[in-house]
Short mmCIF file of C-alpha atoms and ligand atoms in Angstrom, two decimals:
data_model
loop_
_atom_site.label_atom_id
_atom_site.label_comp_id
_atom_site.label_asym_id
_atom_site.label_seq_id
_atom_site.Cartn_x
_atom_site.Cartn_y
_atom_site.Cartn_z
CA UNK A 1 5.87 0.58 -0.31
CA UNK A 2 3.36 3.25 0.21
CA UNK A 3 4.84 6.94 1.42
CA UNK A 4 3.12 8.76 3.78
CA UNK A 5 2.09 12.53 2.34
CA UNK A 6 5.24 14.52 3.74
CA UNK A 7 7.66 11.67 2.59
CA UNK A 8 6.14 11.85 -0.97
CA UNK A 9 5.71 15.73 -1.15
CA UNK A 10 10.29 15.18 -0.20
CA UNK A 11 10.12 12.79 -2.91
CA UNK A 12 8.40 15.02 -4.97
CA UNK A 13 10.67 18.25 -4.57
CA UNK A 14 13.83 15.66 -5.56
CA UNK A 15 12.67 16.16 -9.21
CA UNK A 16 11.41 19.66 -9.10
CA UNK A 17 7.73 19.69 -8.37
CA UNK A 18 6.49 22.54 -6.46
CA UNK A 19 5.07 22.10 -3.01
CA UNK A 20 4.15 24.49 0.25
CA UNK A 21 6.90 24.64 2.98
CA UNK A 22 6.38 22.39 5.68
CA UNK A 23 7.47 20.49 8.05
CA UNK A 24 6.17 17.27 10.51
CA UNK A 25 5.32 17.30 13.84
CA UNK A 26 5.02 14.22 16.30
CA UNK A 27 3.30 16.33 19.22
CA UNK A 28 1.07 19.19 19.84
CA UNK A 29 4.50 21.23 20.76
CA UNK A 30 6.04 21.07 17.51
CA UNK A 31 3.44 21.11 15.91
CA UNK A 32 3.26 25.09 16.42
CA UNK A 33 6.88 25.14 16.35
CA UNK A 34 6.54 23.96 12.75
CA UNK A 35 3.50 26.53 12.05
CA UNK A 36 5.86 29.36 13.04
CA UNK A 37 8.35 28.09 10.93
CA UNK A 38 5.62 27.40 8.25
CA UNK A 39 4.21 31.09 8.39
CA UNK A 40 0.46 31.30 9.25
CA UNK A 41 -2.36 30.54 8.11
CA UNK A 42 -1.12 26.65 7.81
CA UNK A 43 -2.76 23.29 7.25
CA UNK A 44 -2.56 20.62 9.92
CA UNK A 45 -2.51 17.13 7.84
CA UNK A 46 -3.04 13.84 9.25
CA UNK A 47 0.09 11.74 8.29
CA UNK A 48 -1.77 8.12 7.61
CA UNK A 49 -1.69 5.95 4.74
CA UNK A 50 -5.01 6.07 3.39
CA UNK A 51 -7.22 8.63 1.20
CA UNK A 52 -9.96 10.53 1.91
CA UNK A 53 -8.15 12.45 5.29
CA UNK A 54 -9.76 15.89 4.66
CA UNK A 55 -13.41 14.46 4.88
CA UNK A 56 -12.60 12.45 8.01
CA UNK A 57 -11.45 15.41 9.96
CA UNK A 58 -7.98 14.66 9.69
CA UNK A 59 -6.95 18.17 7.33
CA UNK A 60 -7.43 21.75 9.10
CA UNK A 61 -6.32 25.07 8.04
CA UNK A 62 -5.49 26.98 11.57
CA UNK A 63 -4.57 31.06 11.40
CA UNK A 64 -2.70 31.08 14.82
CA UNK A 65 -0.93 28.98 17.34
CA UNK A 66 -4.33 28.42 19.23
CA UNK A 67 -5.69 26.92 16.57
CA UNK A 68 -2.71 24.76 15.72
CA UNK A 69 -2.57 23.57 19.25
CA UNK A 70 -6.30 22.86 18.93
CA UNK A 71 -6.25 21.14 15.94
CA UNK A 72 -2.87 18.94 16.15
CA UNK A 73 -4.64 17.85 19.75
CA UNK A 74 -7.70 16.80 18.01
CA UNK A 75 -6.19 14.50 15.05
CA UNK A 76 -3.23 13.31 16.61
CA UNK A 77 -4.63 10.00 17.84
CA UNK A 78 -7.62 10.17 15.56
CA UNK A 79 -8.73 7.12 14.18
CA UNK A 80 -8.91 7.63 10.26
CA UNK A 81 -10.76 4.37 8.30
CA UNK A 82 -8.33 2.02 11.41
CA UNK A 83 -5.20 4.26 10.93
CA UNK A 84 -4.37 5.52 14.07
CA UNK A 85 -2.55 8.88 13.68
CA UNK A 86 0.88 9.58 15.31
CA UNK A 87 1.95 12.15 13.05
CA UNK A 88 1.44 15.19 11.17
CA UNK A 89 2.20 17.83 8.56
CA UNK A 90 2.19 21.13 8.89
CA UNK A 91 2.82 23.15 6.08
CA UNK A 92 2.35 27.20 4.81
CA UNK A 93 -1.61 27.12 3.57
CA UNK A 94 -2.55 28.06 -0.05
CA UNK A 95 -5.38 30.03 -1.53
CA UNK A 96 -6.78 27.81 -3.79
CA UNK A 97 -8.88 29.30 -7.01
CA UNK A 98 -9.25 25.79 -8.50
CA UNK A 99 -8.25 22.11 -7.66
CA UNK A 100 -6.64 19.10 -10.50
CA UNK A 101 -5.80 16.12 -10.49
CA UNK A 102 -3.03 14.35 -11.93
CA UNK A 103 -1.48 10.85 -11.69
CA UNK A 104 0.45 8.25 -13.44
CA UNK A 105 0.49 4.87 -12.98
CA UNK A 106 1.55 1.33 -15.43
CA UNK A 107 -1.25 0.63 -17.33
CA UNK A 108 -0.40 -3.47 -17.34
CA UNK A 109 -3.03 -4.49 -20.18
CA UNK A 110 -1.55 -1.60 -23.09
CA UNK A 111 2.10 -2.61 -21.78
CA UNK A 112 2.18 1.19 -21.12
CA UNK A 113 2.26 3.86 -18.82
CA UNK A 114 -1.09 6.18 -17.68
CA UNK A 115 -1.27 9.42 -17.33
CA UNK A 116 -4.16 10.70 -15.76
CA UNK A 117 -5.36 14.18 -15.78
CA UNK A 118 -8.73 16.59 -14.87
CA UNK A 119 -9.79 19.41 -14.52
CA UNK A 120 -12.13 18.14 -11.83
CA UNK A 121 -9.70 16.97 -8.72
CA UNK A 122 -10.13 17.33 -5.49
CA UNK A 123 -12.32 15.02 -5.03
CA UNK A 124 -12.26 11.02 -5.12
CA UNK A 125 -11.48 9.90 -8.78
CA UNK A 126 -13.34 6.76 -8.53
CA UNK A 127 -16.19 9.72 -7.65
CA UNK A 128 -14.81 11.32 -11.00
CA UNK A 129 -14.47 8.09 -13.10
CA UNK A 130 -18.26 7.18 -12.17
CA UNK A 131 -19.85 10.27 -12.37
CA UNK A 132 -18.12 11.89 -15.21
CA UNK A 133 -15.53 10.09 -16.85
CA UNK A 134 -15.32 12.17 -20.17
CA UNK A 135 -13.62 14.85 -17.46
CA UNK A 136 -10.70 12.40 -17.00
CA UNK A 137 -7.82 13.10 -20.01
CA UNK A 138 -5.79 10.09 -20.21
CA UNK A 139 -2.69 9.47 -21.96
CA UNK A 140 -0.52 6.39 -22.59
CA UNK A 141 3.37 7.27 -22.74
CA UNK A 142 5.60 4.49 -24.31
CA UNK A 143 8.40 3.85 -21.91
CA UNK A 144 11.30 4.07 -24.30
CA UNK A 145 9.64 7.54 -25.77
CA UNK A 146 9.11 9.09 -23.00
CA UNK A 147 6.62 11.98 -22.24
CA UNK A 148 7.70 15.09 -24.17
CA UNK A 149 6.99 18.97 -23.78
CA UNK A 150 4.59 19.01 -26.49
CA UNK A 151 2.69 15.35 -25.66
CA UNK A 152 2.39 17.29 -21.81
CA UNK A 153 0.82 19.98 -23.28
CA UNK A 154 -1.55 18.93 -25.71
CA UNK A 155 -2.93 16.64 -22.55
CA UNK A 156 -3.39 19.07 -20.83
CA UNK A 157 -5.13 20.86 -23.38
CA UNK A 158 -7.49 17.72 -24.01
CA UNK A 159 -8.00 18.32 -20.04
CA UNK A 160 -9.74 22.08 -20.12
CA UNK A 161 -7.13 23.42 -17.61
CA UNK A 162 -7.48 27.15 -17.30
CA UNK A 163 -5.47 28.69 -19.54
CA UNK A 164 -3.43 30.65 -17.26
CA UNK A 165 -2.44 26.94 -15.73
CA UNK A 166 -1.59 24.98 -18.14
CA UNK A 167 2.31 26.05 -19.42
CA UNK A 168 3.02 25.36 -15.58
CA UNK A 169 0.98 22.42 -15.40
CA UNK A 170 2.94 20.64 -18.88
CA UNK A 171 6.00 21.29 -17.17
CA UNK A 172 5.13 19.67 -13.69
CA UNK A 173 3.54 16.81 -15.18
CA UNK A 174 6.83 15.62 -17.51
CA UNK A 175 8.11 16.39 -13.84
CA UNK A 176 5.91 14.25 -12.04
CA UNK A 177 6.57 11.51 -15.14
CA UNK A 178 10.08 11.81 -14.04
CA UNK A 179 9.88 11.11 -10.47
CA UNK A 180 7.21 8.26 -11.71
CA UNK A 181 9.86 6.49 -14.10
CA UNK A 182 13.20 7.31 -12.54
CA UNK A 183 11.89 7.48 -9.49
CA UNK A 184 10.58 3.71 -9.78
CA UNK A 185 7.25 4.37 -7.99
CA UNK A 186 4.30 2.47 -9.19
CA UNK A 187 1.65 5.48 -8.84
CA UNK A 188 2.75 9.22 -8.05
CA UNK A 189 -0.45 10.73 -7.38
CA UNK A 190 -1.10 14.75 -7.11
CA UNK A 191 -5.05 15.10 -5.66
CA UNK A 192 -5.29 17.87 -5.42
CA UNK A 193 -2.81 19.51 -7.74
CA UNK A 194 -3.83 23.65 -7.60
CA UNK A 195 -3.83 26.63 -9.41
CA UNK A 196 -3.96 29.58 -7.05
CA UNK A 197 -5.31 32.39 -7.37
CA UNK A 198 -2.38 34.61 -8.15
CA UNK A 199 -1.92 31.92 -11.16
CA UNK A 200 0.36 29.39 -9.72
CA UNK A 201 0.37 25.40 -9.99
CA UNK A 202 1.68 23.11 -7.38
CA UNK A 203 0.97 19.80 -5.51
CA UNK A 204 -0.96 20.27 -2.27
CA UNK A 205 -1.18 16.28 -1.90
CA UNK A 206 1.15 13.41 -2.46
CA UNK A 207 0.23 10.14 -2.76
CA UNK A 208 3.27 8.05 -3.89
CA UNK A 209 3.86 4.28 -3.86
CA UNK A 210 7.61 2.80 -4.51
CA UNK A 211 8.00 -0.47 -6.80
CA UNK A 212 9.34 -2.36 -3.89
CA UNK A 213 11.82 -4.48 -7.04
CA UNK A 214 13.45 -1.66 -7.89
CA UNK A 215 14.40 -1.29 -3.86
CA UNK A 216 18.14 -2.48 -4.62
CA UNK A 217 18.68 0.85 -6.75
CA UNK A 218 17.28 3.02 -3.98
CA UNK A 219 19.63 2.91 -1.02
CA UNK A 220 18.06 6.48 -0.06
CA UNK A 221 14.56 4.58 0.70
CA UNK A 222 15.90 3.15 3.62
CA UNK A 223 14.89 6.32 5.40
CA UNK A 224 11.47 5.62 3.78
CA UNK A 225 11.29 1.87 5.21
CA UNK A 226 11.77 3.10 8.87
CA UNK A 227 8.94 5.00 9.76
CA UNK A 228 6.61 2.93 7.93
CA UNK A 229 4.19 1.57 10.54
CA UNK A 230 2.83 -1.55 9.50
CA UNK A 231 0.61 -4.52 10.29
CA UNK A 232 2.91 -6.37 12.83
CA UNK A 233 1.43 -9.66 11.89
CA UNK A 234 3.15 -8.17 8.28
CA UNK A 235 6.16 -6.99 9.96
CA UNK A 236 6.88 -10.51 11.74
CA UNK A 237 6.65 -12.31 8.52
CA UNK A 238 8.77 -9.76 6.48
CA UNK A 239 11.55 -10.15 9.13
CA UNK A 240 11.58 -13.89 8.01
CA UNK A 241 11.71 -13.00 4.46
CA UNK A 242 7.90 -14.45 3.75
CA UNK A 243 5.11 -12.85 1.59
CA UNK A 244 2.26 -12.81 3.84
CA UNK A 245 -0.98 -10.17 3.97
CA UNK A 246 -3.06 -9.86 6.66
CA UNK A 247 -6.50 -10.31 6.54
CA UNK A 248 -9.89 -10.47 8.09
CA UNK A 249 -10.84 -13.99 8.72
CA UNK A 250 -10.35 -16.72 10.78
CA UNK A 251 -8.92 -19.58 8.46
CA UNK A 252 -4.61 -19.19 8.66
CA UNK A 253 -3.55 -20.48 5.37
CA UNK A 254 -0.26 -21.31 3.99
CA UNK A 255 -0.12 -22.56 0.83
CA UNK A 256 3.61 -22.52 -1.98
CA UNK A 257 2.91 -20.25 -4.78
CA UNK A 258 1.07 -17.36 -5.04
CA UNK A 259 -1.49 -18.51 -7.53
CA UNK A 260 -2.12 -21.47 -4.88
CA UNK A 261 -2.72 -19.36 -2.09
CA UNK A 262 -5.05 -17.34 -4.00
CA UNK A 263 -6.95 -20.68 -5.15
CA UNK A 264 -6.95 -21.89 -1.48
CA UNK A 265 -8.37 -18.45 -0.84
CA UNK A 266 -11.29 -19.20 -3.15
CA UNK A 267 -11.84 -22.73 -1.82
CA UNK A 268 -12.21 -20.95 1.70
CA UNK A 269 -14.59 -18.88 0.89
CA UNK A 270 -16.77 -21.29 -1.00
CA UNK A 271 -16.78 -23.54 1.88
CA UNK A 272 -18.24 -21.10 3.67
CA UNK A 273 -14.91 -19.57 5.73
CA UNK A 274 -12.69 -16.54 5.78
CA UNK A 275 -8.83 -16.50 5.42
CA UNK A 276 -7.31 -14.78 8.22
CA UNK A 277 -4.33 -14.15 5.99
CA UNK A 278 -2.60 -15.14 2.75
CA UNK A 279 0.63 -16.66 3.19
CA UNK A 280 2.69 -17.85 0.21
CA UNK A 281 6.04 -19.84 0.98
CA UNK A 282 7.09 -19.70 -2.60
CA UNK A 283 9.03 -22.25 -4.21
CA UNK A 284 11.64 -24.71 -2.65
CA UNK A 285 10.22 -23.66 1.02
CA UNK A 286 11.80 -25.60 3.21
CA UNK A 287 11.65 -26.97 7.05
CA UNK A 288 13.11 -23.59 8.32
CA UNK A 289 10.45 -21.56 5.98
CA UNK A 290 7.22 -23.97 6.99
CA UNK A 291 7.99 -23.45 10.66
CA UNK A 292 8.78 -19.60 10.32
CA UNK A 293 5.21 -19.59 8.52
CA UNK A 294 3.60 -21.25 11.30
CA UNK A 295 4.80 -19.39 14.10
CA UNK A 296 3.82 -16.02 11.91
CA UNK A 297 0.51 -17.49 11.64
CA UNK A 298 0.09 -18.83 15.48
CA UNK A 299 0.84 -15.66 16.74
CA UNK A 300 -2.50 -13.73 14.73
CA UNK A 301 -4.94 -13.96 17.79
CA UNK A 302 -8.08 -14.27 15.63
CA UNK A 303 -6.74 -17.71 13.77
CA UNK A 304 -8.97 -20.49 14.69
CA UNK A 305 -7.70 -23.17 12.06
CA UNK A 306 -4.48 -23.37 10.07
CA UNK A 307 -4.73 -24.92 6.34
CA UNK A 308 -1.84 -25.90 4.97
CA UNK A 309 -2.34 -26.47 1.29
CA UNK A 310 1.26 -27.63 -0.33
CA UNK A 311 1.14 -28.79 -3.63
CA UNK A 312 5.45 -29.86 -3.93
CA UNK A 313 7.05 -29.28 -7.57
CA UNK A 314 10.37 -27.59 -6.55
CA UNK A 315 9.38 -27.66 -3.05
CA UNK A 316 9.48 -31.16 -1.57
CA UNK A 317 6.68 -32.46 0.37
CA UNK A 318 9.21 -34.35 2.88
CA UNK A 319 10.69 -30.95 3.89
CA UNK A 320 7.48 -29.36 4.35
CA UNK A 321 6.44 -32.61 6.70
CA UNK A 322 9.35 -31.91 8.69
CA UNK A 323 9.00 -28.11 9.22
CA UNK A 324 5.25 -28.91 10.43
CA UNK A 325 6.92 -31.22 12.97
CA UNK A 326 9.89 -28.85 14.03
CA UNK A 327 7.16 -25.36 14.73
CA UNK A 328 5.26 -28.13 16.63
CA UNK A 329 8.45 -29.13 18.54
CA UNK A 330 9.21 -25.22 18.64
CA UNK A 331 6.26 -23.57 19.49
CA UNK A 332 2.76 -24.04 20.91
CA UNK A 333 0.51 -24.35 18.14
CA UNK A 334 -2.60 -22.81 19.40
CA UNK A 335 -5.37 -24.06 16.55
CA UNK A 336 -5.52 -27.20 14.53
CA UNK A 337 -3.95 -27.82 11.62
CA UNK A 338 -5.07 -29.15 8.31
CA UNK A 339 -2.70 -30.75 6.19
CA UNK A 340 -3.32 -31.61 2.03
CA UNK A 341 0.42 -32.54 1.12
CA UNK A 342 -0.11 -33.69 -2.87
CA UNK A 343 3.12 -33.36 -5.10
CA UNK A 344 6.77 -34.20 -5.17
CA UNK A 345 7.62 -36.39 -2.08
CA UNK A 346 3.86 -36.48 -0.79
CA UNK A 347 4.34 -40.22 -0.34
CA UNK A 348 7.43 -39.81 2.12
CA UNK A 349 5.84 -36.73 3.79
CA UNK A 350 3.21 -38.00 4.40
CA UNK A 351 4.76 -41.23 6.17
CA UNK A 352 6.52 -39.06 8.44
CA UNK A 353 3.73 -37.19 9.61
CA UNK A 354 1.64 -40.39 10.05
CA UNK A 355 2.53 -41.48 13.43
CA UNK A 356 1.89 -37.40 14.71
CA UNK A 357 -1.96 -37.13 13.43
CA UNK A 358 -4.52 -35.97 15.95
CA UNK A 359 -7.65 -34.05 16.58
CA UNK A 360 -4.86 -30.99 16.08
CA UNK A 361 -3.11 -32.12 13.43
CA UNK A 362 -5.40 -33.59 10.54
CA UNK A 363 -4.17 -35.00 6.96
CA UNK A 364 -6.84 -34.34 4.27
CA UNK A 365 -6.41 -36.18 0.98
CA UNK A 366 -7.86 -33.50 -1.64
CA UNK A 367 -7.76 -29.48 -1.31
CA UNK A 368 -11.57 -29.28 -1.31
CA UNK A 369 -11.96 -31.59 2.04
CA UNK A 370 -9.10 -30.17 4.06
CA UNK A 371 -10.68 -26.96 3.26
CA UNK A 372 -13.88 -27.91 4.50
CA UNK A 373 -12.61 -29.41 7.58
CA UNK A 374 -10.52 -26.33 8.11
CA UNK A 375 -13.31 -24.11 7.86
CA UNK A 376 -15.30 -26.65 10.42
CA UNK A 377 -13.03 -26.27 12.61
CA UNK A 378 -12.56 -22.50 12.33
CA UNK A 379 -16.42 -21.86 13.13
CA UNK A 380 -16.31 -24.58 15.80
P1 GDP B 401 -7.01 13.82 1.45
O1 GDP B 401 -8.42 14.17 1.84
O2 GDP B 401 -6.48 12.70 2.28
O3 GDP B 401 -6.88 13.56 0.00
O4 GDP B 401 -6.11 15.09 1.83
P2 GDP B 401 -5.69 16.36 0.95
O5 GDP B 401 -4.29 16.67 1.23
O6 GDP B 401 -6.03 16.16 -0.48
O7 GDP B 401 -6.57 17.52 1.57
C1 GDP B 401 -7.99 17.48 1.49
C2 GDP B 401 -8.55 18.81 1.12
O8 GDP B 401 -8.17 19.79 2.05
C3 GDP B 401 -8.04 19.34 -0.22
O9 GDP B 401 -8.76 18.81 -1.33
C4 GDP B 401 -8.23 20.81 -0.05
O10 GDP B 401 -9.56 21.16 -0.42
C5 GDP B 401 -8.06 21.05 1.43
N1 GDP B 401 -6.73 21.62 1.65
C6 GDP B 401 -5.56 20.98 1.81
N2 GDP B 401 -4.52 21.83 1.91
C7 GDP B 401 -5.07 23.08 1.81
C8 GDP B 401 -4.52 24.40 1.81
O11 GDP B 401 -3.31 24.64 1.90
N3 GDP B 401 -5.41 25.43 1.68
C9 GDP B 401 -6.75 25.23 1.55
N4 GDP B 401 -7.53 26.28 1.40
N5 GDP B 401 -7.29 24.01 1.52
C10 GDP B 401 -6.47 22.94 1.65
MN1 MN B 402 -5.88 14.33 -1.57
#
């Protein structure tokens, strides 16, 4: 689960990293109510879920409550990269002599976890990584070690900090590797982090994103969960308890297994098509799950075929067959469906879906050819 900037800045000053006052506003009204609160000059902050806010107009520093007023107006509702934006951040603005950044995240290959540090934020890293990567310090901390005092400071040593920043900035980080580890988040992201000019450090953006598995230890991200706005496609099928991502195409696809649906993603593609989604039942899916993934599916406007690709080990074919025919019974299917049943129970699935195949509902005996018709049908 991604946080939005304010709820990872709160998330942030849980384990003691420094951050401005602040405080969000939903409307034009509080949002000067907040400024006042705030103390001027403040920064108005777009509150969406996606990088690069400042250069899309969605970050202004505003002196007085005209300006607030005419900034909040202008960026609440303003499209940033498709995220519409319904809320923002107000918070006390800082002089700024020089802008870090500083992240950690699991390194999966080294079995380790990243630190990431430079003397060069403010900008995109990717920008950083591409155009000069020697400015990015990196360490790997060993889980059971643990990031200590004097590991925090020689990084940021290794990083050219200015010297005046970098006792504060040691401490902050083994902070920040805190809130990473104990916090369970998957990346905890300061960009940038800042040294003012009277020679203190502290966060002026949060990007944070929660290891959804470690959820059942975190009864206090339930407040988190709410007022996430998501995909409502994403939304329908995480009411049912399926893993399903939106995408861009117009081929549905349900498949058991994510390394199936990503396969069936590739076979889509080569054929020439686009998944509108990936859908993965998981193992032992049965009639209830298969008709739960086709309604999710029916309901994305811009589906124009539906694969299913089930391949049965745990999951039996049979019960697959039957949720097919109970969404059918249940809803109105709007676009054809492509069946390749192979695997446990094929045999008996298959029979009872025999007597029910039509120009909507097609059995295809391989992966590649259902795929192809699917993607026929799709661009039909
Ligand atoms: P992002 O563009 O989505 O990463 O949003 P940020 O929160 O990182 O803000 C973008 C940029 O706005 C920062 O890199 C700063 O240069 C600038 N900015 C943000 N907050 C302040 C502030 O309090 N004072 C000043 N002077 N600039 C700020
Ligand atoms: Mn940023």
């Amino acid at each position: 689960m991604d946080l939005y900037e304010y709820q990872g800045k709160q998330y942030f000053a849980r384990f003691g990293i420094s951050t401005s006052p602040g405080g969000v506003a939903d409307t034009v009204d509080e949002a000067v109510a907040q400024a006042e609160a705030a103390g001027y000059p403040v920064v108005v902050k777009a509150q969406v879920k996606v990088g690069g806010r400042g250069k899309a107009g969605g970050v202004k520093l505003a002196g007085d409550a005209d300006e607030v007023r005419l900034h909040a107006g202008n960026i609440l509702g303003l499209d940033i990269k498709g995220h519409v934006v319904r809320r923002l951040w107000i918070e006390h603005a800082s002089d700024i002599a020089k802008e870090y950044y500083a992240s950690f995240t699991l390194d999966r290959q080294a079995k380790l976890h990243l630190g990431m540090l430079s003397a060069e934020g403010g900008v995109e890293i990717e920008e950083v990584a591409e155009t000069n990567p020697d400015a990015i310090a990196k360490i790997h901390v060993d889980p059971v070690a643990g990031l200590s005092e004097e590991a925090a400071r020689e990084w940021v040593d290794r990083a050219n900090l200015d010297p005046e920043a970098r006792e504060q900035a040691a401490t902050l980080l083994v902070r920040l590797y805190h809130c990473y580890v104990e916090g369970d988040c998957d990346l905890a992201e300061i960009n940038p982090l800042i040294l003012t000019p009277e020679g203190k450090v502290h966060a002026l953006d949060a990007k944070v994103t929660l290891d959804d598995n470690a959820a059942f230890r975190h009864p206090e991200w339930d407040e988190f969960a709410g007022s996430d706005v998501e995909d409502e496609r994403e939304a329908r099928a995480k009411a049912r308890g399926l893993n399903y991502i939106g995408l861009d195409g117009s081929v549905g696809i349900i498949a058991n297994g994510a390394g199936l649906a990503m396969s069936t993603l590739d076979v889509v593609n080569q054929c020439g098509g686009s998944a509108a989604n990936f859908l993965d039942i998981g193992g032992g899916a049965n009639a209830d799950v298969m008709a739960a993934a086709l309604e999710v599916i029916n309901s994305d406007p811009a589906v124009r075929s539906i694969f299913v690709n089930i391949f049965g080990g745990i999951t039996r074919v049979d019960e697959v067959a039957n949720g097919v025919l109970e969404a059918l019974d249940r809803v109105d299917i709007s676009s054809p469906i492509v069946l390749r049943l192979d695997g446990t129970n094929a045999v008996e699935g298959r029979a009872l879906l025999a007597d029910h195949l039509s120009d909507t509902l097609i059995a295809e005996p391989t992966m590649l050819e259902a795929a192809r018709k699917a993607v026929s049908l799709a661009s039909a």
